[in-house]
Amino acid sequence: MNCQISQCRPMEYQLRGENQVINITSPYYPGFYATGTNCRYRITAPPDHVVVLSCRYELFPNICDSESFFISLDGDFQFRDAERYCSSSQMTRVSHFRSLSIAYYSSLAGTMVRGRFFCHAFAQQQACDCGWSPDLRVTNGQESLKHEFPSVVALRDLYASQRLFCGGSIISHRHIVTAAHCVEKRRNLSNIIAYVGYHDLMNDNESLYANQYGIQSIIVHPGYTTASTGRGNDIALLVTSKPIEWSRGVGPICLPWLQRNELFPYVTVDVIGWGTTSFAGSKSNVLQKVQLMILENHICQQQYNHSIMSSQICTFDYRGLGQDSCQYDSGGPLIYRQAYHMLLGVVSYGQSCGLRYAVGVNTRITTHLSWLWAYTQDDVCVKRK
């Protein structure tokens, strides 16, 4: 849509609760709007609500070249994903998340073309959801599809020479899971920024959903240990300074509440991140993914000179492609794909990355669910099926 605005400025409407109804009409309604003009309107519902919009629109003549009515269910004011209507009818639409945008566009000034519309909108509670993907860094990985992993987070230090330092996963509006070793020594929280909705970290304008959030506090697991025998309870929570906004490209991953007693042997998982693409190599600007297999702990232990704890979960390059997590992928997720994305582990440590048939050690999420619940509780979505 060409958004050269004439006659009216973009309008923002905020729904305060479920009992409020907002009416939106075209200029001069019930008369017709002026030809050669266009206007945009955005309606935003309260957190964890959607916008329900009903409209009646009349456009004459019924040709898209001159008169159009647009709806963006993502609330995009550039209408890059918009539905377009060029006739006279009525409809009801529900936003994907909190915001919904509408617009009309009239291209022929001083002609007999004309149009008008009347809409009303209200807020409706959004059901708890997690683990969605629009398309239901990593050694020798392949580039992920854009927005394939809405829960993934890049953690960056604004003032460090290596700005990207770890990955993470969104589990609620205010909570990000990462590895304890990523954040235990970081004292200046104002330096840490969580990048969400990104695919290419070097291009802020590449993604409709890209956003950045400051960190209010860090909670390191009290049982976290570091030793030559590996890291125990290598998990931490970051609390964001403001709530993370959901969209098709940003959202929480599901936690395995109903599978808390499962070990997941030999299932395949996606490991993703922006880390180096080879040992001591350069980092990737775009999000990478590899597919690894969960290995039983007693087999994993044969690759290391120390015990693998029950609170850890191992991954294996089962195809021998030299695929693995690598530097700066720490804290990122092990994602188990079903009808939704589920978090099984947090990247912790491994062998020299890029080795064929390499085995990596990660923090097991199922053994840390009680600790996570103590800090998040009703903020997280518990998927019931």
Short mmCIF file of C-alpha atoms in Angstrom, two decimals, residues 10-376:
data_model
loop_
_atom_site.label_atom_id
_atom_site.label_comp_id
_atom_site.label_asym_id
_atom_site.label_seq_id
_atom_site.Cartn_x
_atom_site.Cartn_y
_atom_site.Cartn_z
CA PRO A 10 -3.02 8.19 11.47
CA MET A 11 -5.37 7.53 14.37
CA GLU A 12 -4.64 5.34 17.42
CA TYR A 13 -7.43 3.83 19.54
CA GLN A 14 -6.84 2.06 22.86
CA LEU A 15 -9.40 -0.43 24.20
CA ARG A 16 -9.30 -0.31 28.01
CA GLY A 17 -11.35 -3.42 28.75
CA GLU A 18 -13.75 -6.02 27.41
CA ASN A 19 -16.85 -3.89 28.00
CA GLN A 20 -15.68 -0.98 25.85
CA VAL A 21 -16.77 -0.65 22.20
CA ILE A 22 -15.06 1.77 19.80
CA ASN A 23 -16.78 3.00 16.64
CA ILE A 24 -14.63 4.07 13.70
CA THR A 25 -16.04 5.75 10.61
CA SER A 26 -14.60 7.18 7.43
CA PRO A 27 -14.42 10.99 7.22
CA TYR A 28 -17.82 12.71 6.67
CA TYR A 29 -19.73 9.50 7.41
CA PRO A 30 -22.58 8.80 6.62
CA GLY A 31 -21.49 10.81 3.62
CA PHE A 32 -18.60 9.67 1.42
CA TYR A 33 -14.95 10.44 2.09
CA ALA A 34 -13.15 12.87 -0.20
CA THR A 35 -11.58 11.32 -3.28
CA GLY A 36 -7.81 11.26 -3.56
CA THR A 37 -7.34 10.76 0.20
CA ASN A 38 -6.37 7.91 2.48
CA CYS A 39 -6.37 7.38 6.24
CA ARG A 40 -5.05 4.78 8.68
CA TYR A 41 -6.43 3.63 12.04
CA ARG A 42 -4.98 1.23 14.62
CA ILE A 43 -6.88 -0.36 17.51
CA THR A 44 -4.96 -1.91 20.42
CA ALA A 45 -6.44 -4.21 23.06
CA PRO A 46 -5.16 -4.72 26.64
CA PRO A 47 -2.36 -7.29 27.17
CA ASP A 48 -3.38 -10.89 26.42
CA HIS A 49 -6.47 -9.75 24.52
CA VAL A 50 -7.34 -9.63 20.82
CA VAL A 51 -9.34 -7.06 18.85
CA VAL A 52 -12.65 -8.18 17.34
CA LEU A 53 -13.58 -5.86 14.47
CA SER A 54 -16.81 -5.75 12.46
CA CYS A 55 -17.06 -3.46 9.41
CA ARG A 56 -19.48 -2.50 6.70
CA TYR A 57 -17.79 -0.84 3.73
CA GLU A 58 -19.06 0.55 0.44
CA LEU A 59 -16.66 1.32 -2.40
CA PHE A 60 -17.75 2.60 -5.83
CA PRO A 61 -16.89 1.59 -8.47
CA ASN A 62 -15.82 -1.95 -7.50
CA ILE A 63 -12.31 -1.74 -8.94
CA CYS A 64 -9.10 -2.02 -6.94
CA ASP A 65 -7.27 0.53 -9.07
CA SER A 66 -9.07 3.43 -7.42
CA GLU A 67 -10.76 2.53 -4.10
CA SER A 68 -9.50 -0.01 -1.54
CA PHE A 69 -10.14 -0.95 2.08
CA PHE A 70 -7.29 -2.65 4.00
CA ILE A 71 -7.09 -4.70 7.21
CA SER A 72 -3.85 -5.79 8.91
CA LEU A 73 -4.49 -8.47 11.53
CA ASP A 74 -0.97 -7.81 12.87
CA GLY A 75 -1.63 -4.10 13.41
CA ASP A 76 1.01 -3.12 10.84
CA PHE A 77 0.67 0.55 9.85
CA GLN A 78 2.56 -0.14 6.61
CA PHE A 79 -0.01 -2.84 5.70
CA ARG A 80 2.64 -5.23 4.42
CA ASP A 81 0.50 -8.24 5.34
CA ALA A 82 -2.88 -6.63 4.70
CA GLU A 83 -6.11 -8.09 3.40
CA ARG A 84 -7.48 -5.88 0.61
CA TYR A 85 -11.13 -5.27 -0.32
CA CYS A 86 -12.42 -3.41 -3.38
CA SER A 87 -16.20 -3.84 -3.30
CA SER A 88 -19.16 -3.34 -0.97
CA SER A 89 -19.73 -5.85 1.79
CA GLN A 90 -19.35 -6.48 5.52
CA MET A 91 -17.07 -8.70 7.57
CA THR A 92 -15.80 -9.57 11.04
CA ARG A 93 -12.11 -10.13 11.71
CA VAL A 94 -10.07 -11.01 14.81
CA SER A 95 -6.51 -9.74 15.28
CA HIS A 96 -3.67 -12.21 15.61
CA PHE A 97 -2.51 -10.48 18.79
CA ARG A 98 -3.17 -7.14 20.54
CA SER A 99 -3.35 -4.80 17.56
CA LEU A 100 -5.34 -4.49 14.34
CA SER A 101 -5.10 -1.77 11.69
CA ILE A 102 -7.50 -0.62 8.99
CA ALA A 103 -7.17 1.93 6.19
CA TYR A 104 -8.87 3.21 3.09
CA TYR A 105 -7.11 4.40 -0.04
CA SER A 106 -8.60 6.62 -2.75
CA SER A 107 -6.28 7.37 -5.64
CA LEU A 108 -8.41 9.47 -8.01
CA ALA A 109 -9.01 13.01 -6.79
CA GLY A 110 -11.75 15.06 -8.42
CA THR A 111 -13.61 12.08 -9.89
CA MET A 112 -16.94 10.36 -9.22
CA VAL A 113 -15.37 7.44 -7.33
CA ARG A 114 -16.45 7.31 -3.70
CA GLY A 115 -16.49 5.20 -0.58
CA ARG A 116 -17.40 5.02 3.08
CA PHE A 117 -17.21 2.57 5.98
CA PHE A 118 -18.44 2.02 9.53
CA CYS A 119 -16.63 -0.29 11.98
CA HIS A 120 -16.92 -1.18 15.63
CA ALA A 121 -14.28 -2.94 17.73
CA PHE A 122 -14.05 -4.55 21.15
CA ALA A 123 -11.47 -6.54 23.14
CA GLN A 124 -11.71 -10.25 23.82
CA GLN A 125 -9.58 -12.37 26.17
CA GLN A 126 -6.88 -14.28 24.29
CA ALA A 127 -6.45 -17.92 25.23
CA CYS A 128 -3.10 -18.92 26.70
CA ASP A 129 -0.75 -20.06 23.94
CA CYS A 130 2.92 -20.85 23.39
CA GLY A 131 5.28 -22.53 20.99
CA TRP A 132 3.83 -21.19 17.76
CA SER A 133 5.78 -20.83 14.54
CA PRO A 134 4.58 -19.16 11.33
CA ASP A 135 6.06 -22.06 9.34
CA LEU A 136 5.35 -25.18 11.30
CA ARG A 137 24.46 -20.15 15.53
CA VAL A 138 25.49 -23.23 14.95
CA THR A 139 28.38 -25.08 13.39
CA ASN A 140 27.79 -26.18 9.78
CA GLY A 141 24.18 -25.22 10.27
CA GLN A 142 21.73 -23.94 7.72
CA GLU A 143 19.98 -20.60 7.78
CA SER A 144 16.61 -20.78 9.51
CA LEU A 145 13.45 -19.50 7.87
CA LYS A 146 12.54 -15.99 8.89
CA HIS A 147 10.47 -16.06 12.12
CA GLU A 148 10.69 -19.86 12.24
CA PHE A 149 11.60 -19.63 15.95
CA PRO A 150 9.62 -16.79 17.61
CA SER A 151 10.95 -17.58 21.10
CA VAL A 152 14.66 -17.22 20.33
CA VAL A 153 16.57 -14.29 21.86
CA ALA A 154 19.98 -12.81 21.09
CA LEU A 155 21.68 -11.36 24.18
CA ARG A 156 24.01 -8.47 23.41
CA ASP A 157 26.32 -6.27 25.48
CA LEU A 158 26.17 -2.76 24.08
CA TYR A 159 29.70 -1.87 25.16
CA ALA A 160 31.64 -5.11 24.64
CA SER A 161 33.89 -5.73 21.64
CA GLN A 162 31.94 -8.94 20.98
CA ARG A 163 28.42 -7.57 21.33
CA LEU A 164 26.60 -10.89 20.97
CA PHE A 165 27.47 -13.01 23.99
CA CYS A 166 24.73 -15.66 24.30
CA GLY A 167 21.28 -16.83 23.30
CA GLY A 168 18.08 -17.34 25.23
CA SER A 169 14.42 -18.34 25.04
CA ILE A 170 11.27 -16.37 25.87
CA ILE A 171 8.97 -18.22 28.31
CA SER A 172 6.69 -15.36 29.43
CA HIS A 173 6.06 -11.65 28.85
CA ARG A 174 8.82 -10.83 31.36
CA HIS A 175 11.09 -13.91 31.49
CA ILE A 176 13.92 -15.21 29.31
CA VAL A 177 15.73 -18.49 30.04
CA THR A 178 19.47 -18.63 29.37
CA ALA A 179 22.59 -20.31 30.77
CA ALA A 180 23.94 -19.22 34.15
CA HIS A 181 27.51 -19.03 32.84
CA CYS A 182 26.34 -16.41 30.32
CA VAL A 183 25.24 -13.91 32.94
CA GLU A 184 26.66 -14.78 36.38
CA LYS A 185 29.47 -12.19 36.17
CA ARG A 186 27.56 -9.46 34.34
CA ARG A 187 26.92 -6.74 36.90
CA ASN A 188 25.92 -3.80 34.72
CA LEU A 189 22.39 -4.68 33.64
CA SER A 190 21.98 -1.48 31.65
CA ASN A 191 24.50 -2.85 29.14
CA ILE A 192 22.47 -5.97 28.36
CA ILE A 193 19.84 -5.88 25.62
CA ALA A 194 17.59 -8.76 24.56
CA TYR A 195 16.95 -8.79 20.81
CA VAL A 196 13.67 -10.51 19.89
CA GLY A 197 11.99 -11.08 16.54
CA TYR A 198 15.28 -10.83 14.66
CA HIS A 199 16.61 -12.98 11.84
CA ASP A 200 19.51 -10.80 10.66
CA LEU A 201 21.15 -9.04 13.61
CA MET A 202 22.79 -6.50 11.31
CA ASN A 203 19.50 -5.27 9.85
CA ASP A 204 17.05 -3.61 12.25
CA ASN A 205 14.55 -2.99 9.46
CA GLU A 206 14.53 -6.51 8.06
CA SER A 207 11.84 -7.84 10.39
CA LEU A 208 8.33 -6.56 11.01
CA TYR A 209 8.53 -8.01 14.53
CA ALA A 210 12.04 -7.00 15.66
CA ASN A 211 12.30 -5.30 19.05
CA GLN A 212 14.78 -4.76 21.87
CA TYR A 213 14.25 -5.03 25.63
CA GLY A 214 16.37 -3.99 28.58
CA ILE A 215 17.00 -6.30 31.53
CA GLN A 216 15.71 -5.44 35.01
CA SER A 217 17.21 -8.35 36.96
CA ILE A 218 19.11 -11.63 36.65
CA ILE A 219 18.23 -14.75 38.66
CA VAL A 220 20.96 -17.41 38.63
CA HIS A 221 20.06 -20.91 39.84
CA PRO A 222 21.33 -21.22 43.45
CA GLY A 223 22.79 -24.64 42.69
CA TYR A 224 24.89 -23.46 39.76
CA THR A 225 28.43 -24.84 39.93
CA THR A 226 31.50 -24.56 37.72
CA ALA A 227 34.30 -27.08 37.82
CA SER A 228 36.62 -29.07 35.60
CA THR A 229 33.95 -31.76 35.77
CA GLY A 230 31.40 -29.58 34.00
CA ARG A 231 28.70 -27.10 34.90
CA GLY A 232 25.79 -28.07 37.12
CA ASN A 233 22.40 -26.32 37.09
CA ASP A 234 23.66 -24.03 34.34
CA ILE A 235 20.45 -22.05 34.03
CA ALA A 236 19.32 -18.48 34.74
CA LEU A 237 16.29 -16.25 34.28
CA LEU A 238 16.40 -12.73 32.90
CA VAL A 239 13.55 -10.40 33.87
CA THR A 240 12.90 -7.76 31.22
CA SER A 241 12.35 -4.10 32.06
CA LYS A 242 8.95 -4.11 30.33
CA PRO A 243 6.63 -6.82 29.01
CA ILE A 244 7.60 -8.46 25.74
CA GLU A 245 4.92 -7.88 23.11
CA TRP A 246 3.60 -10.99 21.35
CA SER A 247 3.36 -11.20 17.56
CA ARG A 248 3.59 -13.89 14.93
CA GLY A 249 7.38 -13.45 15.06
CA VAL A 250 7.79 -13.10 18.86
CA GLY A 251 6.30 -15.38 21.50
CA PRO A 252 7.00 -17.81 24.35
CA ILE A 253 8.17 -21.36 23.87
CA CYS A 254 6.24 -24.10 25.69
CA LEU A 255 7.78 -25.79 28.71
CA PRO A 256 7.37 -29.60 29.10
CA TRP A 257 4.98 -29.53 32.06
CA LEU A 258 3.06 -32.64 30.97
CA GLN A 259 6.27 -34.46 29.99
CA ARG A 260 8.26 -33.69 33.13
CA ASN A 261 9.07 -37.38 33.74
CA GLU A 262 10.22 -38.10 30.18
CA LEU A 263 13.90 -38.37 29.21
CA PHE A 264 13.35 -37.95 25.43
CA PRO A 265 16.03 -40.45 24.32
CA TYR A 266 16.81 -40.38 20.60
CA VAL A 267 14.32 -37.68 19.67
CA THR A 268 15.67 -35.00 17.33
CA VAL A 269 15.82 -31.35 18.37
CA ASP A 270 16.68 -28.06 16.69
CA VAL A 271 19.61 -26.14 18.16
CA ILE A 272 19.66 -22.53 16.99
CA GLY A 273 21.71 -19.39 17.41
CA TRP A 274 23.88 -16.67 15.91
CA GLY A 275 27.16 -18.08 17.23
CA THR A 276 30.37 -18.86 15.37
CA THR A 277 30.09 -21.13 12.36
CA SER A 278 33.36 -22.90 13.19
CA PHE A 279 35.67 -23.10 16.21
CA ALA A 280 37.15 -19.61 16.79
CA GLY A 281 35.52 -18.53 13.54
CA SER A 282 33.27 -15.58 12.76
CA LYS A 283 29.74 -15.23 14.08
CA SER A 284 26.74 -15.50 11.83
CA ASN A 285 24.62 -12.41 11.22
CA VAL A 286 21.57 -14.54 10.43
CA LEU A 287 19.97 -17.12 12.67
CA GLN A 288 21.29 -20.65 12.06
CA LYS A 289 19.84 -24.03 12.95
CA VAL A 290 21.05 -27.63 13.13
CA GLN A 291 19.23 -30.85 13.93
CA LEU A 292 20.77 -33.02 16.65
CA MET A 293 19.66 -36.13 18.52
CA ILE A 294 19.13 -36.53 22.27
CA LEU A 295 21.60 -39.09 23.62
CA GLU A 296 21.15 -41.17 26.77
CA ASN A 297 23.29 -39.84 29.61
CA HIS A 298 25.24 -43.05 30.24
CA ILE A 299 26.33 -43.11 26.59
CA CYS A 300 27.09 -39.38 26.64
CA GLN A 301 29.28 -39.89 29.71
CA GLN A 302 31.64 -42.10 27.72
CA GLN A 303 32.67 -38.99 25.74
CA TYR A 304 33.68 -37.04 28.86
CA ASN A 305 36.00 -37.66 31.79
CA HIS A 306 33.32 -36.80 34.33
CA SER A 307 29.80 -37.78 35.28
CA ILE A 308 26.82 -36.46 33.37
CA MET A 309 24.18 -35.43 35.89
CA SER A 310 20.48 -36.27 35.64
CA SER A 311 19.87 -32.50 35.43
CA GLN A 312 21.77 -32.47 32.13
CA ILE A 313 20.73 -33.60 28.65
CA CYS A 314 23.12 -34.48 25.82
CA THR A 315 22.90 -33.86 22.09
CA PHE A 316 24.66 -35.84 19.37
CA ASP A 317 25.61 -35.04 15.77
CA TYR A 318 23.99 -38.31 14.67
CA ARG A 319 24.52 -37.71 10.94
CA GLY A 320 28.23 -36.99 11.29
CA LEU A 321 27.96 -33.66 9.49
CA GLY A 322 30.07 -31.69 11.95
CA GLN A 323 26.93 -29.96 13.20
CA ASP A 324 26.95 -28.61 16.72
CA SER A 325 26.40 -25.57 18.87
CA CYS A 326 29.47 -23.34 19.06
CA GLN A 327 30.83 -20.20 20.76
CA TYR A 328 28.12 -17.63 21.57
CA ASP A 329 25.34 -20.22 21.11
CA SER A 330 25.41 -20.85 24.89
CA GLY A 331 22.09 -20.20 26.59
CA GLY A 332 20.19 -20.95 23.42
CA PRO A 333 17.44 -23.57 23.18
CA LEU A 334 17.06 -27.22 22.35
CA ILE A 335 13.69 -27.15 20.61
CA TYR A 336 11.52 -30.26 20.26
CA ARG A 337 9.01 -29.83 17.46
CA GLN A 338 5.55 -31.30 17.76
CA ALA A 339 2.32 -29.46 17.02
CA TYR A 340 4.14 -26.67 18.88
CA HIS A 341 7.72 -25.86 19.93
CA MET A 342 8.82 -27.22 23.30
CA LEU A 343 12.00 -26.30 25.23
CA LEU A 344 13.94 -29.39 26.31
CA GLY A 345 17.31 -27.88 27.13
CA VAL A 346 19.63 -24.89 27.39
CA VAL A 347 22.99 -25.02 25.59
CA SER A 348 25.76 -25.32 28.22
CA TYR A 349 29.11 -26.75 26.98
CA GLY A 350 30.64 -29.24 24.60
CA GLN A 351 33.67 -30.55 22.79
CA SER A 352 35.54 -28.54 20.18
CA CYS A 353 32.68 -27.46 17.95
CA GLY A 354 32.49 -28.67 14.39
CA LEU A 355 33.75 -32.20 15.10
CA ARG A 356 31.89 -34.97 13.33
CA TYR A 357 29.67 -36.99 15.70
CA ALA A 358 30.34 -34.48 18.49
CA VAL A 359 28.42 -34.70 21.77
CA GLY A 360 27.27 -31.59 23.61
CA VAL A 361 26.04 -31.17 27.18
CA ASN A 362 23.01 -29.02 27.99
CA THR A 363 20.87 -28.13 30.98
CA ARG A 364 17.76 -30.33 31.18
CA ILE A 365 14.58 -28.27 31.49
CA THR A 366 12.34 -30.95 33.04
CA THR A 367 14.48 -31.12 36.19
CA HIS A 368 14.29 -27.33 36.61
CA LEU A 369 10.54 -26.80 36.12
CA SER A 370 9.86 -26.27 39.84
CA TRP A 371 12.58 -23.63 40.05
CA LEU A 372 11.23 -21.85 36.96
CA TRP A 373 7.68 -21.99 38.34
CA ALA A 374 8.77 -20.38 41.62
CA TYR A 375 9.67 -17.20 39.71
CA THR A 376 7.17 -17.22 36.84
#
